[in-house]
Coordinates of C-alpha atoms and ligand atoms in Angstrom, one line a residue:
M1 CA 46.6 128.4 11.6
A2 CA 46.6 131.8 13.3
A3 CA 45.4 131.5 16.9
M4 CA 42.7 134.0 16.4
V5 CA 41.0 135.8 19.1
G6 CA 38.4 138.2 17.7
S7 CA 36.7 141.1 19.3
S8 CA 35.3 144.4 18.4
D9 CA 35.8 145.7 21.9
W10 CA 39.3 146.3 22.1
G11 CA 39.5 149.6 23.8
G12 CA 40.1 151.8 20.8
K13 CA 43.5 153.5 19.7
A14 CA 44.2 154.6 23.3
G15 CA 44.2 151.0 24.5
L16 CA 46.5 149.9 21.6
L17 CA 48.8 152.8 22.1
L18 CA 49.2 151.8 25.9
G19 CA 49.9 148.3 25.0
L20 CA 52.2 149.2 22.3
S21 CA 54.4 151.4 24.6
V22 CA 55.8 148.3 26.0
V23 CA 56.3 146.5 22.6
L24 CA 60.1 146.2 22.0
G25 CA 61.6 147.6 19.0
Q26 CA 64.4 145.9 16.6
G27 CA 67.3 144.6 18.4
D28 CA 65.8 143.9 21.8
S29 CA 67.6 141.1 23.7
V30 CA 64.5 139.2 24.7
S31 CA 62.5 138.8 21.5
G32 CA 59.3 136.7 20.6
V33 CA 57.2 137.0 17.3
V34 CA 57.9 139.3 14.6
C35 CA 54.6 141.2 13.5
Y36 CA 53.8 143.3 10.6
C37 CA 53.1 146.8 11.7
D38 CA 51.2 149.6 10.1
G39 CA 49.8 152.6 11.9
H40 CA 51.2 151.3 15.2
C41 CA 54.8 150.8 14.5
P42 CA 57.3 151.7 17.3
D43 CA 59.9 154.5 16.6
N44 CA 62.8 152.0 15.8
A45 CA 60.5 149.6 13.5
E46 CA 62.3 148.4 10.3
N47 CA 60.5 147.3 7.1
G48 CA 57.2 147.7 8.6
T49 CA 57.7 145.1 11.3
C50 CA 57.9 145.1 15.0
I51 CA 59.2 142.4 17.4
G52 CA 57.3 141.5 20.5
Q53 CA 58.5 140.1 23.8
I54 CA 58.0 136.3 24.5
G55 CA 54.4 135.8 24.7
S56 CA 53.4 138.9 22.7
Q57 CA 50.7 138.5 20.0
C58 CA 50.5 140.2 16.5
F59 CA 47.2 142.2 15.9
S60 CA 45.3 143.3 13.0
A61 CA 42.6 145.9 13.8
V62 CA 39.9 147.6 12.0
E63 CA 37.8 150.7 12.6
E64 CA 35.3 152.5 10.6
V65 CA 36.1 156.3 10.4
Y66 CA 33.8 158.9 9.2
I67 CA 34.7 160.8 6.1
R68 CA 33.1 164.2 6.2
E69 CA 33.9 165.3 2.6
T70 CA 32.1 162.1 1.2
N71 CA 29.7 161.7 4.2
T72 CA 30.6 157.9 4.3
F73 CA 32.3 155.7 6.6
E74 CA 35.5 154.0 5.5
A75 CA 37.5 151.0 7.1
E76 CA 40.9 152.0 8.5
R77 CA 43.0 149.1 9.0
T78 CA 46.1 149.0 11.5
Y79 CA 48.6 146.4 12.4
G80 CA 51.3 145.8 15.1
C81 CA 52.5 144.0 18.2
L82 CA 50.6 143.6 21.4
P83 CA 52.7 142.9 24.6
P84 CA 51.7 139.8 26.3
D85 CA 50.7 141.4 29.8
E86 CA 47.3 142.7 31.0
Q87 CA 44.8 144.5 28.8
G88 CA 46.8 144.5 25.6
F89 CA 46.5 140.7 25.6
M90 CA 43.0 141.0 27.1
Q91 CA 42.0 143.0 24.1
C92 CA 42.3 139.9 21.9
K93 CA 39.6 138.3 24.0
G94 CA 37.2 141.0 23.4
H95 CA 35.1 138.7 21.4
L96 CA 33.8 137.5 24.8
V97 CA 32.1 140.8 25.4
P98 CA 29.0 142.0 23.4
H99 CA 30.1 143.4 20.0
R100 CA 30.2 147.0 19.1
Q101 CA 29.5 148.3 15.7
G102 CA 32.3 149.5 13.4
K103 CA 35.5 148.1 14.9
S104 CA 37.2 144.7 15.4
I105 CA 40.5 143.2 16.1
L106 CA 42.1 139.8 15.5
C107 CA 45.4 138.4 17.1
C108 CA 47.7 135.6 16.2
N109 CA 51.3 134.5 17.3
N110 CA 51.9 131.2 15.5
T111 CA 54.3 132.6 12.9
D112 CA 56.1 135.7 12.1
L113 CA 54.1 138.3 10.1
C114 CA 51.0 136.0 10.8
N115 CA 48.8 139.4 11.2
K116 CA 49.6 140.6 7.8
H117 CA 46.7 138.5 6.1
L118 CA 44.3 138.8 9.1
N119 CA 41.2 140.4 8.2
P120 CA 38.9 140.9 11.1
N121 CA 35.3 141.3 10.6
Y122 CA 33.2 144.0 11.9
I123 CA 29.5 145.0 12.1
V124 CA 29.1 148.0 9.6
R125 CA 27.7 151.0 11.3
S126 CA 24.3 152.3 10.5
T127 CA 24.3 154.5 7.3
P128 CA 25.9 157.8 7.6
R129 CA 23.9 161.0 8.2
P130 CA 22.6 162.5 4.9
S131 CA 24.6 165.2 3.8
L132 CA 22.9 168.5 3.7
G133 CA 25.2 169.7 0.8
Y134 CA 26.6 172.6 3.0
D135 CA 29.0 172.7 6.0
D136 CA 27.5 171.2 9.1
T137 CA 28.7 174.0 11.2
I138 CA 26.3 176.5 9.7
P139 CA 23.3 175.4 11.8
T140 CA 25.4 175.5 14.9
I141 CA 26.4 179.0 14.0
A142 CA 22.8 180.0 13.3
L143 CA 21.6 178.4 16.5
I144 CA 24.2 180.2 18.5
V145 CA 23.6 183.7 16.8
S146 CA 19.9 183.1 17.4
I147 CA 20.2 182.3 21.0
T148 CA 22.4 185.4 21.4
V149 CA 20.0 187.7 19.8
C150 CA 17.1 186.3 21.8
L151 CA 19.2 186.8 25.0
I152 CA 19.9 190.5 24.0
V153 CA 16.3 191.2 23.1
F154 CA 15.2 189.7 26.5
L155 CA 17.7 191.7 28.5
L156 CA 16.6 194.8 26.4
I157 CA 12.9 194.3 27.3
V158 CA 13.8 193.5 31.0
T159 CA 15.8 196.9 31.1
F160 CA 13.1 198.9 29.6
V161 CA 10.3 197.5 31.8
Y162 CA 12.6 198.1 34.9
L163 CA 13.2 201.7 33.7
R164 CA 9.7 202.5 33.2
F165 CA 8.7 201.0 36.5
K166 CA 11.6 203.1 38.1
R167 CA 10.5 206.2 36.7
R168 CA 6.9 205.7 37.7
E169 CA 8.1 205.0 41.1
D170 CA 10.3 208.1 41.4
R171 CA 7.4 210.3 40.2
R172 CA 5.0 209.0 42.7
R173 CA 7.5 209.5 45.4
L174 CA 8.3 213.0 44.3
C175 CA 4.5 213.8 44.0
L176 CA 4.0 212.4 47.6
M177 CA 6.8 214.5 48.8
Q178 CA 5.6 217.6 47.3
N179 CA 1.9 217.4 48.0
T180 CA 1.1 214.4 50.1
H181 CA -2.8 215.0 50.2
N182 CA -3.2 215.9 46.5
C183 CA -1.6 213.0 45.1
D184 CA -3.3 210.7 42.7
P185 CA -1.3 207.9 41.2
Y186 CA -3.2 208.4 37.9
L187 CA -2.0 211.9 37.9
A188 CA 1.5 211.1 39.3
N189 CA 2.2 209.1 36.0
S190 CA 0.5 211.4 33.8
G191 CA 2.1 214.0 31.3
T192 CA 0.3 216.9 29.9
L193 CA -3.3 217.5 30.0
Q194 CA -3.9 216.2 26.6
E195 CA -2.2 213.1 27.3
L196 CA -4.4 212.6 30.2
I197 CA -7.5 213.0 28.2
D198 CA -6.3 210.9 25.5
Q199 CA -5.4 208.0 28.1
S200 CA -9.0 208.3 29.6
S201 CA -11.8 206.2 28.5
G202 CA -11.9 207.3 24.8
S203 CA -15.5 207.7 25.1
G204 CA -15.2 211.4 24.8
S205 CA -17.0 212.0 28.0
G206 CA -14.0 213.2 30.0
L207 CA -11.6 212.3 32.9
P208 CA -12.6 210.1 35.9
L209 CA -14.3 212.2 38.5
L210 CA -11.7 211.5 41.1
V211 CA -9.0 212.8 38.7
Q212 CA -11.1 215.9 37.9
R213 CA -11.3 216.7 41.6
T214 CA -7.7 216.3 42.0
I215 CA -6.9 218.7 39.0
A216 CA -9.4 221.2 40.4
K217 CA -7.5 221.2 43.7
Q218 CA -4.1 221.8 42.1
I219 CA -5.2 224.7 40.1
Q220 CA -3.7 228.2 40.6
M221 CA -5.7 231.2 39.5
V222 CA -3.9 233.8 37.7
Q223 CA -6.2 236.5 36.5
S224 CA -9.8 237.3 35.5
I225 CA -10.4 237.2 31.9
G226 CA -14.2 237.4 31.4
K227 CA -17.5 237.7 33.0
G228 CA -20.6 236.2 31.6
R229 CA -24.1 236.3 33.3
Y230 CA -23.6 233.3 35.3
G231 CA -20.0 233.2 36.3
E232 CA -16.5 234.7 36.2
V233 CA -14.0 233.1 34.0
W234 CA -10.2 233.0 35.0
L235 CA -6.8 232.2 33.5
A236 CA -5.3 229.6 35.6
R237 CA -2.6 227.2 35.6
W238 CA -2.5 223.6 36.2
R239 CA 1.2 222.2 36.4
G240 CA 2.6 225.2 34.2
E241 CA -0.2 224.5 31.5
K242 CA -2.7 227.4 31.0
V243 CA -6.4 226.4 31.5
A244 CA -9.6 228.4 31.7
V245 CA -11.7 228.2 35.0
K246 CA -15.3 229.4 35.0
V247 CA -16.3 230.1 38.6
F248 CA -20.1 230.2 38.8
F249 CA -21.9 232.6 41.0
T250 CA -23.2 230.9 44.1
T251 CA -26.7 231.4 43.1
E252 CA -26.1 229.5 39.7
E253 CA -25.7 225.9 40.8
A254 CA -28.1 224.7 38.2
S255 CA -26.3 226.4 35.5
W256 CA -22.9 224.8 36.8
F257 CA -24.7 221.4 37.0
R258 CA -26.2 221.6 33.7
E259 CA -22.9 222.6 31.8
T260 CA -21.0 220.0 33.6
E261 CA -23.5 217.3 32.6
I262 CA -23.5 218.4 28.9
Y263 CA -19.8 218.4 28.7
Q264 CA -19.7 214.9 30.3
T265 CA -22.1 213.5 27.6
V266 CA -20.6 210.7 25.7
L267 CA -18.9 211.5 22.5
M268 CA -19.2 215.3 23.2
R269 CA -15.5 216.0 22.4
H270 CA -14.8 217.7 18.9
E271 CA -12.4 220.2 17.8
N272 CA -15.0 223.0 17.4
I273 CA -16.4 222.4 20.9
L274 CA -14.6 224.0 23.8
G275 CA -12.4 221.1 25.5
F276 CA -13.7 220.2 28.9
I277 CA -11.1 219.3 31.6
A278 CA -12.7 219.1 34.9
A279 CA -15.4 220.2 37.2
D280 CA -15.5 220.5 41.0
I281 CA -17.7 221.8 43.7
K282 CA -15.9 223.1 47.0
G283 CA -17.1 224.5 50.1
T284 CA -18.9 224.0 53.3
G285 CA -22.5 224.7 54.4
S286 CA -23.5 228.2 53.4
W287 CA -20.4 228.8 51.1
T288 CA -19.9 226.7 47.9
Q289 CA -17.7 227.5 44.9
M290 CA -18.5 225.6 41.6
L291 CA -15.8 225.5 39.1
L292 CA -15.6 224.3 35.4
I293 CA -12.1 223.9 34.0
T294 CA -11.8 224.0 30.2
D295 CA -8.9 224.6 27.5
Y296 CA -7.8 228.2 27.5
H297 CA -8.0 230.3 24.5
E298 CA -5.9 233.3 24.4
N299 CA -8.0 234.9 21.5
G300 CA -10.9 235.0 23.8
S301 CA -14.6 235.0 22.6
L302 CA -15.5 235.7 18.8
H303 CA -17.2 238.9 20.0
D304 CA -13.8 240.2 21.2
Y305 CA -11.8 238.9 18.5
L306 CA -13.9 240.6 15.7
Q307 CA -13.5 243.8 17.4
T308 CA -9.8 243.8 16.9
H309 CA -9.3 241.7 13.8
V310 CA -10.1 242.3 10.1
L311 CA -10.5 239.1 8.4
D312 CA -9.6 237.9 4.7
T313 CA -12.0 235.5 3.0
S314 CA -10.1 232.5 3.9
S315 CA -10.1 233.2 7.7
L316 CA -13.8 234.3 7.5
L317 CA -14.6 230.9 5.8
S318 CA -12.4 229.2 8.5
L319 CA -14.4 230.7 11.4
A320 CA -17.7 230.2 9.7
L321 CA -17.0 226.6 8.8
S322 CA -15.7 225.7 12.0
A323 CA -18.8 227.3 13.8
A324 CA -21.2 225.4 11.7
S325 CA -19.2 222.1 12.3
G326 CA -19.3 222.6 16.0
V327 CA -23.1 223.2 15.8
A328 CA -23.5 220.3 13.6
H329 CA -21.7 218.1 15.8
L330 CA -23.9 219.1 18.8
H331 CA -27.2 218.8 16.7
T332 CA -26.4 215.3 15.5
E333 CA -27.5 212.2 17.4
I334 CA -25.1 209.3 17.1
F335 CA -26.7 205.9 17.5
G336 CA -25.1 202.9 19.2
T337 CA -24.7 201.5 22.8
R338 CA -22.5 204.4 23.6
G339 CA -24.0 206.9 21.2
K340 CA -24.5 210.6 21.5
P341 CA -27.7 212.3 21.9
A342 CA -28.7 215.4 19.9
I343 CA -28.0 218.6 21.8
S344 CA -29.4 222.1 21.3
H345 CA -27.3 225.1 22.5
R346 CA -30.0 227.5 22.9
D347 CA -27.5 230.5 23.5
I348 CA -25.6 230.8 20.5
K349 CA -24.0 234.0 20.1
S350 CA -20.5 235.5 19.5
K351 CA -19.8 235.8 23.2
N352 CA -20.2 232.1 23.6
I353 CA -18.0 231.2 20.9
L354 CA -14.1 231.2 21.3
V355 CA -11.5 231.6 18.8
K356 CA -8.7 229.1 18.8
R357 CA -5.0 229.9 17.8
N358 CA -5.4 227.9 14.5
G359 CA -8.4 230.4 13.6
Q360 CA -11.3 228.0 14.1
C361 CA -14.1 228.4 16.4
A362 CA -15.0 226.4 19.7
I363 CA -18.6 226.5 20.7
A364 CA -18.8 227.2 24.6
D365 CA -21.2 227.8 27.3
F366 CA -23.5 225.2 27.7
G367 CA -25.5 226.2 30.6
L368 CA -28.6 226.3 28.8
A369 CA -28.4 223.3 26.4
V370 CA -30.9 220.6 26.0
R371 CA -30.6 217.0 25.1
Y372 CA -32.8 214.8 23.1
I373 CA -33.2 211.2 24.0
S374 CA -34.7 209.6 20.9
E375 CA -35.3 206.3 22.2
S376 CA -37.7 207.6 24.9
N377 CA -38.7 210.7 22.7
E378 CA -37.7 212.9 25.7
I379 CA -36.1 216.2 26.0
D380 CA -34.4 216.6 29.1
I381 CA -34.9 220.5 29.6
A382 CA -32.6 221.7 32.2
P383 CA -34.1 222.6 35.6
N384 CA -33.0 226.1 35.7
T385 CA -34.8 229.3 34.9
R386 CA -32.2 230.8 32.4
V387 CA -33.3 231.8 28.9
G388 CA -31.3 232.7 26.1
T389 CA -29.8 236.0 25.1
R390 CA -32.7 238.2 24.0
R391 CA -30.8 239.9 21.1
Y392 CA -30.0 236.4 19.6
M393 CA -33.6 235.0 20.2
A394 CA -35.4 233.5 17.2
P395 CA -38.9 234.9 16.4
E396 CA -40.8 231.7 17.7
V397 CA -38.8 232.0 21.1
L398 CA -39.9 235.7 21.2
D399 CA -43.6 235.2 20.4
E400 CA -43.4 231.8 22.5
S401 CA -44.7 229.8 19.5
L402 CA -41.8 227.3 19.8
N403 CA -43.1 223.9 20.3
T404 CA -41.0 222.7 23.3
T405 CA -42.2 219.1 22.7
A406 CA -40.5 218.8 19.4
F407 CA -36.7 218.8 19.5
E408 CA -36.2 220.0 16.0
S409 CA -37.7 223.4 17.1
F410 CA -34.7 223.9 19.3
K411 CA -32.2 223.2 16.6
M412 CA -34.0 225.7 14.2
A413 CA -33.8 228.3 16.9
D414 CA -30.1 227.6 17.2
M415 CA -29.8 228.1 13.4
Y416 CA -31.5 231.6 13.6
S417 CA -28.8 232.7 16.3
L418 CA -25.9 231.2 14.0
G419 CA -27.2 233.2 11.2
L420 CA -26.8 236.3 13.2
V421 CA -23.1 235.3 14.3
F422 CA -22.4 234.6 10.5
W423 CA -23.4 238.3 9.8
E424 CA -21.2 239.7 12.7
M425 CA -18.2 237.7 11.0
C426 CA -19.0 238.9 7.5
R427 CA -19.0 242.6 8.5
R428 CA -15.5 242.2 9.5
C429 CA -14.2 240.6 6.3
A430 CA -12.3 243.1 4.0
T431 CA -12.7 242.7 0.1
G432 CA -10.1 243.5 -2.4
D433 CA -6.8 244.8 -1.0
K434 CA -8.1 247.6 1.5
L435 CA -8.6 246.5 5.0
S436 CA -10.9 249.7 5.3
T437 CA -13.5 248.1 3.2
A438 CA -14.7 245.9 6.2
E439 CA -17.5 247.4 8.1
D440 CA -16.9 248.2 11.9
Y441 CA -17.8 245.6 14.5
Q442 CA -21.5 245.6 15.6
L443 CA -23.8 243.4 17.4
P444 CA -26.8 242.3 15.5
Y445 CA -29.8 244.7 15.6
F446 CA -27.4 247.4 16.8
D447 CA -29.2 249.9 14.8
C448 CA -32.8 248.9 16.0
V449 CA -32.5 248.4 19.8
H450 CA -30.3 249.7 22.6
S451 CA -27.6 247.7 24.4
D452 CA -29.9 245.9 26.6
P453 CA -33.1 245.2 24.8
S454 CA -36.1 244.0 26.5
F455 CA -38.2 241.0 25.4
E456 CA -40.6 243.3 24.0
D457 CA -38.1 245.5 22.1
M458 CA -36.9 242.3 20.4
H459 CA -40.3 241.1 19.7
E460 CA -41.3 244.1 17.9
V461 CA -38.2 244.2 15.8
V462 CA -38.1 240.6 14.8
C463 CA -41.4 239.3 14.9
I464 CA -43.9 242.3 14.2
K465 CA -41.6 244.6 12.0
R466 CA -39.7 241.5 10.7
I467 CA -36.4 243.3 10.6
R468 CA -33.1 241.4 10.0
P469 CA -29.7 242.6 9.9
Q470 CA -28.8 244.6 6.8
I471 CA -26.6 243.0 4.1
P472 CA -24.1 245.5 2.5
T473 CA -24.1 245.5 -1.3
R474 CA -20.2 245.0 -1.4
W475 CA -20.7 241.5 -0.1
Q476 CA -22.1 240.5 -3.7
S477 CA -18.7 241.2 -5.1
E478 CA -16.9 238.4 -3.3
E479 CA -18.0 234.6 -3.4
V480 CA -17.3 233.6 0.3
L481 CA -19.3 236.8 1.3
R482 CA -22.0 236.2 -1.4
T483 CA -22.5 232.5 -0.3
L484 CA -22.5 233.4 3.6
A485 CA -25.1 236.2 2.8
K486 CA -27.3 233.8 1.3
V487 CA -26.7 231.2 4.0
M488 CA -27.5 233.6 6.9
Q489 CA -30.7 234.8 5.3
E490 CA -31.8 231.2 4.9
C491 CA -30.9 230.7 8.6
W492 CA -32.8 233.6 9.9
H493 CA -36.0 232.9 8.0
P494 CA -39.1 233.7 9.9
N495 CA -40.4 230.1 9.1
P496 CA -38.3 227.9 11.3
V497 CA -39.1 224.8 9.2
V498 CA -37.4 226.4 6.0
R499 CA -34.1 227.3 7.8
L500 CA -31.2 225.6 6.8
T501 CA -29.8 222.8 9.0
A502 CA -26.2 222.9 10.6
L503 CA -25.2 220.0 8.5
R504 CA -26.4 221.7 5.2
V505 CA -24.4 224.9 6.0
K506 CA -21.5 222.8 6.9
K507 CA -21.6 221.1 3.4
T508 CA -22.1 224.3 1.6
L509 CA -19.1 226.1 3.4
C510 CA -17.1 222.9 3.0
K511 CA -17.7 222.9 -1.0
L512 CA -16.8 226.6 -0.9
D513 CA -13.5 225.7 1.1
A514 CA -12.7 223.1 -1.3
D515 CA -13.2 225.3 -4.3
S516 CA -11.2 228.0 -2.9
T517 CA -8.2 225.6 -2.2
V518 CA -8.4 224.3 -5.7
K519 CA -8.2 228.0 -7.0
I520 CA -5.2 228.7 -4.9
V521 CA -3.3 225.6 -6.1
Ligands
ADP1 P1 -21.1 232.7 31.2 O1 -21.8 231.4 31.2 O2 -21.1 233.4 32.3 O3 -21.7 233.5 30.0 P2 -19.0 232.0 29.3 O4 -18.6 230.6 29.3 O5 -19.8 232.4 28.1 O6 -19.7 232.4 30.7 O7 -17.6 232.9 29.4 C1 -17.7 234.3 29.6 C2 -16.6 234.9 28.7 O8 -15.3 234.6 29.3 C3 -16.6 234.6 27.3 O9 -17.3 235.4 26.6 C4 -15.1 234.7 26.9 O10 -14.7 236.0 26.8 C5 -14.5 234.3 28.3 N1 -14.0 232.9 28.1 C6 -14.8 231.9 28.5 N2 -14.2 230.7 28.5 C7 -13.0 231.1 28.0 C8 -11.8 230.1 27.6 N3 -11.9 228.8 27.6 N4 -10.7 230.7 27.1 C9 -10.6 232.2 27.0 N5 -11.7 232.9 27.5 C10 -13.0 232.4 27.8
MG2 MG1 -21.8 232.9 28.0

């Protein structure tokens, strides 16, 4: 019977090979048992046998190996000689230590080739991993790729954040270097005025007050461009951008205050209302300068524009519709926690309307405006003594029958003035192909009163004689002029209640605009 020493812990192939290095080949002088060999045969082995030294053992080993293709374990059996010394022999006593799965060895030395039929048992390893049906390397590659992508994205984000921070810091330093006392970090990081305004609260009530003050300090006046009754308007530059600066006369503080207040009303911003930028008050003791900074419009006021430009019907419609839209926005109350009160302008005239580069109007000069707070049913009349422009005053203002406790009356008076502005526009619109068909520019009632009419003059013309600007017959030949003629007459009706509202005018002109666009297409 074979002297069997079983073990599963025999040190693996490395151990075997070490042991086999001292196994003698065929023809060694001192020989012991002849063993069957397979898988561990010495170089000079003959007929699948090896000869061990005296005291050597023959072994039969088995090990489970994983077959990737079939996803199974298979038993691999090897045979050979084990030298008598140290671990090679010790491996045959491996059964004395706890078993390991998947491998085992048995030894014998009682007869030559005794190991050929030794079948060491082993504990079968746990079931192989279930095959996913594709190469196992794919998930590993996917993992590596996603980690790399994440790393690259992370590095890009870090770089971007760093560059932004650095640019900000550089700007701040530059700003501090150039103008130490005028530096506001908010402004240091800003781009254009438009960007600044877009960044600010979003409530439409303007920039933070500190920012406004800083802008006002950094303004450079260029030239005077207009004079009203309450101030002088300048073209100025802020960081290379053109802006308009209204410098109020020292006596007109109330007007400055009122206009600033109105511009800072929540949701006041609108494309047909002059864009407010900043307000500031400078000076010491007896001397004060009050500034109001707004967008600059190179075309100037509608009054100036109409003197030098003849309109076609589409530009007339654009001017009239945008003016009506501006007034409609002013008049409309927007409800909500941050809503907008209804506002009445009280000084609508062609000198207080600016013409933008895109041919649309922007309503300006809010020194006389009133707001209506519907919650408390209160009209916050400005505490200044200013009254509107006499030429444009509605009959109820002239005969002082306007009910100052009803806000609607202020809106109706505005509509009267807007009707007169429409008349000024229409005179300058040519019909047919000839520019000469347009009437020359004139102020309303140019043929009834002199250049600076008194209250009484206007009262007599408008209230007593009930005169209104004359409508030329040629206007009937063209749809836009015909519609506007009708609109203006409904606006300057002696009875305020039957006048059109700004919203109604806007809708009528919008429809006309849509129809004319369809016709062109
Ligand atoms: P006032 O309150 O003194 O009447 P306005 O605001 O009406 O002042 O401005 C007076 C004039 O200055 C206007 O009629 C117009 O010619 C010119 N003007 C005012 N604001 C601007 C502006 N933003 N861009 C270009 N011109 C302007
Ligand atoms: Mg004015």
